[in-house]
Amino acid sequence: LQGVDEGGASSGSRVIQEGKLLPEEMKRCFLMAYGACILIGIPIILHCGWPVLLFGLAGLFVSFFYVGPPLRLEHHGWGEVAVGTSMGPLIMLGAYYVQTGRVGFPQFFVSLALGVVAGGILYVQSLPDLDHDRRHGKVTLVARLGARLAAWGVGVMWLAAYLLTAAALSAGIVSRQILWVYLSLPAAVVMTLSSIRKIADLTKAGWEGKLMVGLYLYCAVVYLISV
């Protein structure tokens, strides 16, 4: 409705723009999704205690205000933080608490690396839409940095994730199984170099975002079995 995903935008599902769903139908979909989450969450809260409610409310807050007014986090350069927080610490710590009844700094620390990779999904997918987003008033982190810094930022993101992983292993927070994460290193290097080569025309950076989703799923599995 705001026109952000119109024209040359490459991100998003575009189901509304392509006429596969009407805005009202999409609204009913997310209301049903929220309703399902509430129905599933109630027995978990009753069984595990009120802290689970806090995790649920935090997830509701981030998911709604990610693009919902008045905060519209993604439109003001906070999208990566929102995604990284919800798909990293929030999910991992919530799941860990439900299963163990406790949560602490070690679990939080290891979730940071996964959060960086999760935020990287949005970051990398925003690269080809840099100019388009700027024209439509969507000031993502990539749009704030500009093409050159944003392209190099892909490498900085992966470096941060790998350093956090190494720190968690050195501190004995995770098992040696975490080393499987580094199998993603060649793909991360290729993704970074490809982004840098496309600085002059980031609209060509398309496959990097798709690869980023796969790498997140891979890293998530490794992190979870290593805690």
mmCIF file of C-alpha atoms in Angstrom:
data_model
loop_
_atom_site.group_PDB
_atom_site.id
_atom_site.type_symbol
_atom_site.label_atom_id
_atom_site.label_comp_id
_atom_site.label_asym_id
_atom_site.label_seq_id
_atom_site.Cartn_x
_atom_site.Cartn_y
_atom_site.Cartn_z
ATOM 1 C CA LEU A 1 0.000 0.000 0.000
ATOM 2 C CA GLN A 2 2.932 2.336 0.668
ATOM 3 C CA GLY A 3 4.533 1.493 -2.670
ATOM 4 C CA VAL A 4 7.796 0.248 -1.173
ATOM 5 C CA ASP A 5 7.622 -3.121 -2.964
ATOM 6 C CA GLU A 6 6.458 -1.740 -6.302
ATOM 7 C CA GLY A 7 8.487 -1.436 -9.476
ATOM 8 C CA GLY A 8 12.025 -2.727 -9.334
ATOM 9 C CA ALA A 9 12.078 -3.956 -5.743
ATOM 10 C CA SER A 10 13.543 -7.456 -5.533
ATOM 11 C CA SER A 11 12.811 -8.197 -1.878
ATOM 12 C CA GLY A 12 9.569 -9.454 -0.404
ATOM 13 C CA SER A 13 7.183 -12.132 -1.616
ATOM 14 C CA ARG A 14 5.263 -9.678 -3.870
ATOM 15 C CA VAL A 15 2.102 -11.779 -3.543
ATOM 16 C CA ILE A 16 0.010 -8.593 -3.228
ATOM 17 C CA GLN A 17 1.772 -6.811 -6.088
ATOM 18 C CA GLU A 18 1.244 -9.823 -8.350
ATOM 19 C CA GLY A 19 -2.430 -10.100 -7.405
ATOM 20 C CA LYS A 20 -2.117 -13.477 -5.705
ATOM 21 C CA LEU A 21 -3.560 -12.036 -2.482
ATOM 22 C CA LEU A 22 -5.600 -8.947 -1.716
ATOM 23 C CA PRO A 23 -4.473 -6.717 1.189
ATOM 24 C CA GLU A 24 -7.557 -7.759 3.199
ATOM 25 C CA GLU A 25 -6.748 -11.425 2.609
ATOM 26 C CA MET A 26 -3.195 -10.841 3.810
ATOM 27 C CA LYS A 27 -4.583 -9.139 6.894
ATOM 28 C CA ARG A 28 -6.716 -12.172 7.691
ATOM 29 C CA CYS A 29 -3.672 -14.408 7.202
ATOM 30 C CA PHE A 30 -1.541 -12.612 9.765
ATOM 31 C CA LEU A 31 -4.449 -12.375 12.215
ATOM 32 C CA MET A 32 -4.878 -16.152 11.963
ATOM 33 C CA ALA A 33 -1.114 -16.604 12.446
ATOM 34 C CA TYR A 34 -1.122 -14.427 15.581
ATOM 35 C CA GLY A 35 -4.196 -16.282 16.839
ATOM 36 C CA ALA A 36 -2.520 -19.645 16.331
ATOM 37 C CA CYS A 37 0.581 -18.438 18.208
ATOM 38 C CA ILE A 38 -1.563 -17.326 21.140
ATOM 39 C CA LEU A 39 -3.439 -20.649 21.292
ATOM 40 C CA ILE A 40 -0.178 -22.590 21.202
ATOM 41 C CA GLY A 41 1.481 -20.253 23.683
ATOM 42 C CA ILE A 42 -1.165 -20.373 26.418
ATOM 43 C CA PRO A 43 -0.563 -24.027 27.489
ATOM 44 C CA ILE A 44 3.210 -23.494 27.276
ATOM 45 C CA ILE A 45 2.927 -20.459 29.578
ATOM 46 C CA LEU A 46 0.732 -22.375 32.017
ATOM 47 C CA HIS A 47 3.227 -25.238 32.093
ATOM 48 C CA CYS A 48 6.523 -23.327 32.074
ATOM 49 C CA GLY A 49 5.631 -20.071 33.817
ATOM 50 C CA TRP A 50 5.151 -16.373 33.063
ATOM 51 C CA PRO A 51 8.680 -15.737 31.656
ATOM 52 C CA VAL A 52 7.517 -17.503 28.499
ATOM 53 C CA LEU A 53 4.907 -14.766 28.127
ATOM 54 C CA LEU A 54 7.693 -12.183 28.005
ATOM 55 C CA PHE A 55 9.352 -14.018 25.139
ATOM 56 C CA GLY A 56 6.006 -14.165 23.348
ATOM 57 C CA LEU A 57 5.260 -10.483 23.842
ATOM 58 C CA ALA A 58 8.746 -9.556 22.640
ATOM 59 C CA GLY A 59 8.211 -11.607 19.501
ATOM 60 C CA LEU A 60 4.811 -9.986 18.942
ATOM 61 C CA PHE A 61 6.319 -6.524 19.368
ATOM 62 C CA VAL A 62 9.151 -7.105 16.893
ATOM 63 C CA SER A 63 7.000 -8.875 14.298
ATOM 64 C CA PHE A 64 4.345 -6.138 14.257
ATOM 65 C CA PHE A 65 6.505 -3.035 14.459
ATOM 66 C CA TYR A 66 9.022 -4.423 11.978
ATOM 67 C CA VAL A 67 7.012 -2.595 9.311
ATOM 68 C CA GLY A 68 3.984 -1.509 11.362
ATOM 69 C CA PRO A 69 3.433 2.129 12.338
ATOM 70 C CA PRO A 70 4.505 4.154 14.151
ATOM 71 C CA LEU A 71 7.919 2.518 14.659
ATOM 72 C CA ARG A 72 8.396 0.830 11.248
ATOM 73 C CA LEU A 73 11.777 -0.491 12.342
ATOM 74 C CA GLU A 74 12.897 -1.701 8.917
ATOM 75 C CA HIS A 75 12.228 1.714 7.400
ATOM 76 C CA HIS A 76 14.531 3.477 9.863
ATOM 77 C CA GLY A 77 17.630 1.282 9.747
ATOM 78 C CA TRP A 78 16.652 -1.005 12.631
ATOM 79 C CA GLY A 79 15.419 -3.946 10.564
ATOM 80 C CA GLU A 80 18.614 -5.967 10.912
ATOM 81 C CA VAL A 81 18.595 -5.497 14.694
ATOM 82 C CA ALA A 82 14.934 -6.562 14.858
ATOM 83 C CA VAL A 83 15.467 -9.658 12.712
ATOM 84 C CA GLY A 84 18.741 -10.562 14.422
ATOM 85 C CA THR A 85 17.193 -10.232 17.873
ATOM 86 C CA SER A 86 14.056 -12.219 17.100
ATOM 87 C CA MET A 87 15.655 -15.001 15.019
ATOM 88 C CA GLY A 88 18.730 -15.210 17.242
ATOM 89 C CA PRO A 89 18.535 -14.555 21.008
ATOM 90 C CA LEU A 90 14.737 -14.450 21.257
ATOM 91 C CA ILE A 91 14.113 -17.816 19.596
ATOM 92 C CA MET A 92 17.115 -19.602 21.103
ATOM 93 C CA LEU A 93 16.661 -18.310 24.642
ATOM 94 C CA GLY A 94 12.911 -18.881 24.575
ATOM 95 C CA ALA A 95 13.315 -22.455 23.380
ATOM 96 C CA TYR A 96 16.096 -23.098 25.898
ATOM 97 C CA TYR A 97 13.997 -21.766 28.776
ATOM 98 C CA VAL A 98 10.970 -23.868 27.843
ATOM 99 C CA GLN A 99 13.110 -27.016 27.795
ATOM 100 C CA THR A 100 15.286 -26.363 30.863
ATOM 101 C CA GLY A 101 13.463 -23.789 32.994
ATOM 102 C CA ARG A 102 16.512 -21.548 33.082
ATOM 103 C CA VAL A 103 18.551 -19.260 30.893
ATOM 104 C CA GLY A 104 21.778 -17.369 31.450
ATOM 105 C CA PHE A 105 24.667 -15.489 29.895
ATOM 106 C CA PRO A 106 26.282 -18.515 28.182
ATOM 107 C CA GLN A 107 23.112 -19.196 26.199
ATOM 108 C CA PHE A 108 22.716 -15.503 25.413
ATOM 109 C CA PHE A 109 26.306 -15.215 24.220
ATOM 110 C CA VAL A 110 26.094 -18.133 21.806
ATOM 111 C CA SER A 111 22.788 -16.806 20.452
ATOM 112 C CA LEU A 112 24.507 -13.568 19.426
ATOM 113 C CA ALA A 113 26.387 -15.258 16.588
ATOM 114 C CA LEU A 114 23.173 -16.730 15.227
ATOM 115 C CA GLY A 115 21.530 -13.329 15.580
ATOM 116 C CA VAL A 116 24.260 -11.724 13.463
ATOM 117 C CA VAL A 117 23.732 -14.294 10.713
ATOM 118 C CA ALA A 118 19.953 -13.863 10.935
ATOM 119 C CA GLY A 119 20.211 -10.095 10.626
ATOM 120 C CA GLY A 120 22.511 -10.736 7.698
ATOM 121 C CA ILE A 121 19.588 -12.214 5.747
ATOM 122 C CA LEU A 122 17.834 -8.856 5.644
ATOM 123 C CA TYR A 123 21.108 -7.008 5.179
ATOM 124 C CA VAL A 124 22.213 -8.972 2.126
ATOM 125 C CA GLN A 125 18.717 -9.011 0.626
ATOM 126 C CA SER A 126 18.638 -5.204 0.936
ATOM 127 C CA LEU A 127 21.734 -4.721 -1.212
ATOM 128 C CA PRO A 128 20.019 -4.819 -4.635
ATOM 129 C CA ASP A 129 17.215 -2.541 -3.397
ATOM 130 C CA LEU A 130 19.466 0.227 -2.062
ATOM 131 C CA ASP A 131 18.485 2.906 -4.593
ATOM 132 C CA HIS A 132 14.875 1.760 -4.830
ATOM 133 C CA ASP A 133 14.425 1.893 -1.052
ATOM 134 C CA ARG A 134 15.933 5.373 -0.850
ATOM 135 C CA ARG A 135 13.507 6.692 -3.487
ATOM 136 C CA HIS A 136 10.555 5.352 -1.497
ATOM 137 C CA GLY A 137 11.701 6.680 1.869
ATOM 138 C CA LYS A 138 12.779 3.288 3.197
ATOM 139 C CA VAL A 139 16.080 4.017 4.932
ATOM 140 C CA THR A 140 17.486 0.561 5.601
ATOM 141 C CA LEU A 141 20.907 0.032 7.151
ATOM 142 C CA VAL A 142 22.271 -0.638 3.664
ATOM 143 C CA ALA A 143 20.756 2.634 2.433
ATOM 144 C CA ARG A 144 22.347 4.489 5.345
ATOM 145 C CA LEU A 145 25.798 3.039 4.657
ATOM 146 C CA GLY A 146 25.845 3.519 0.919
ATOM 147 C CA ALA A 147 26.986 1.052 -1.733
ATOM 148 C CA ARG A 148 30.698 0.838 -0.883
ATOM 149 C CA LEU A 149 30.423 0.461 2.890
ATOM 150 C CA ALA A 150 27.375 -1.805 2.570
ATOM 151 C CA ALA A 151 29.219 -4.198 0.262
ATOM 152 C CA TRP A 152 32.211 -4.414 2.604
ATOM 153 C CA GLY A 153 29.764 -4.782 5.486
ATOM 154 C CA VAL A 154 28.913 -8.293 4.294
ATOM 155 C CA GLY A 155 32.424 -9.384 5.185
ATOM 156 C CA VAL A 156 32.303 -7.548 8.518
ATOM 157 C CA MET A 157 29.079 -9.357 9.361
ATOM 158 C CA TRP A 158 30.549 -12.799 8.715
ATOM 159 C CA LEU A 159 33.763 -11.912 10.564
ATOM 160 C CA ALA A 160 31.710 -10.926 13.620
ATOM 161 C CA ALA A 161 29.754 -14.195 13.488
ATOM 162 C CA TYR A 162 32.892 -16.321 13.219
ATOM 163 C CA LEU A 163 34.690 -14.427 15.996
ATOM 164 C CA LEU A 164 31.702 -14.777 18.329
ATOM 165 C CA THR A 165 31.598 -18.490 17.536
ATOM 166 C CA ALA A 166 35.299 -18.882 18.285
ATOM 167 C CA ALA A 167 34.908 -16.960 21.540
ATOM 168 C CA ALA A 168 32.041 -19.204 22.621
ATOM 169 C CA LEU A 169 34.138 -22.293 21.920
ATOM 170 C CA SER A 170 37.179 -20.882 23.749
ATOM 171 C CA ALA A 171 35.024 -20.091 26.787
ATOM 172 C CA GLY A 172 33.687 -23.645 26.853
ATOM 173 C CA ILE A 173 30.113 -22.467 26.282
ATOM 174 C CA VAL A 174 29.600 -24.736 23.279
ATOM 175 C CA SER A 175 30.924 -28.126 22.245
ATOM 176 C CA ARG A 176 33.478 -28.720 19.511
ATOM 177 C CA GLN A 177 30.594 -29.518 17.190
ATOM 178 C CA ILE A 178 30.347 -25.757 16.662
ATOM 179 C CA LEU A 179 33.386 -26.054 14.396
ATOM 180 C CA TRP A 180 31.037 -27.362 11.697
ATOM 181 C CA VAL A 181 29.896 -23.749 11.330
ATOM 182 C CA TYR A 182 33.171 -22.955 9.596
ATOM 183 C CA LEU A 183 32.175 -25.142 6.646
ATOM 184 C CA SER A 184 30.170 -22.089 5.613
ATOM 185 C CA LEU A 185 33.387 -20.046 5.326
ATOM 186 C CA PRO A 186 33.959 -20.600 1.564
ATOM 187 C CA ALA A 187 30.386 -19.517 0.788
ATOM 188 C CA ALA A 188 30.755 -16.480 3.040
ATOM 189 C CA VAL A 189 33.983 -15.445 1.286
ATOM 190 C CA VAL A 190 32.425 -15.863 -2.159
ATOM 191 C CA MET A 191 29.370 -13.861 -1.057
ATOM 192 C CA THR A 192 31.549 -11.048 0.283
ATOM 193 C CA LEU A 193 33.780 -10.842 -2.798
ATOM 194 C CA SER A 194 30.764 -10.945 -5.082
ATOM 195 C CA SER A 195 29.127 -8.060 -3.213
ATOM 196 C CA ILE A 196 32.320 -5.989 -3.397
ATOM 197 C CA ARG A 197 32.643 -6.600 -7.133
ATOM 198 C CA LYS A 198 29.087 -5.322 -7.608
ATOM 199 C CA ILE A 199 29.586 -2.019 -5.755
ATOM 200 C CA ALA A 200 29.013 -0.069 -8.970
ATOM 201 C CA ASP A 201 25.640 -1.775 -9.498
ATOM 202 C CA LEU A 202 24.245 -3.557 -6.445
ATOM 203 C CA THR A 203 21.006 -4.328 -8.302
ATOM 204 C CA LYS A 204 22.918 -7.333 -9.647
ATOM 205 C CA ALA A 205 23.332 -8.732 -6.109
ATOM 206 C CA GLY A 206 20.445 -11.185 -6.180
ATOM 207 C CA TRP A 207 21.635 -14.723 -5.539
ATOM 208 C CA GLU A 208 23.585 -13.619 -2.451
ATOM 209 C CA GLY A 209 20.353 -13.087 -0.513
ATOM 210 C CA LYS A 210 19.050 -16.547 -1.381
ATOM 211 C CA LEU A 211 22.338 -18.114 -0.313
ATOM 212 C CA MET A 212 22.170 -16.177 2.952
ATOM 213 C CA VAL A 213 18.892 -17.875 3.899
ATOM 214 C CA GLY A 214 20.414 -21.303 3.370
ATOM 215 C CA LEU A 215 23.510 -20.426 5.387
ATOM 216 C CA TYR A 216 21.354 -19.181 8.267
ATOM 217 C CA LEU A 217 19.417 -22.449 8.372
ATOM 218 C CA TYR A 218 22.663 -24.426 8.333
ATOM 219 C CA CYS A 219 24.255 -22.322 11.088
ATOM 220 C CA ALA A 220 21.088 -22.484 13.189
ATOM 221 C CA VAL A 221 21.193 -26.280 13.238
ATOM 222 C CA VAL A 222 24.887 -26.332 14.170
ATOM 223 C CA TYR A 223 24.482 -23.730 16.935
ATOM 224 C CA LEU A 224 21.504 -25.533 18.443
ATOM 225 C CA ILE A 225 23.199 -28.938 18.634
ATOM 226 C CA SER A 226 26.343 -27.357 20.088
ATOM 227 C CA VAL A 227 24.871 -25.550 23.095
#
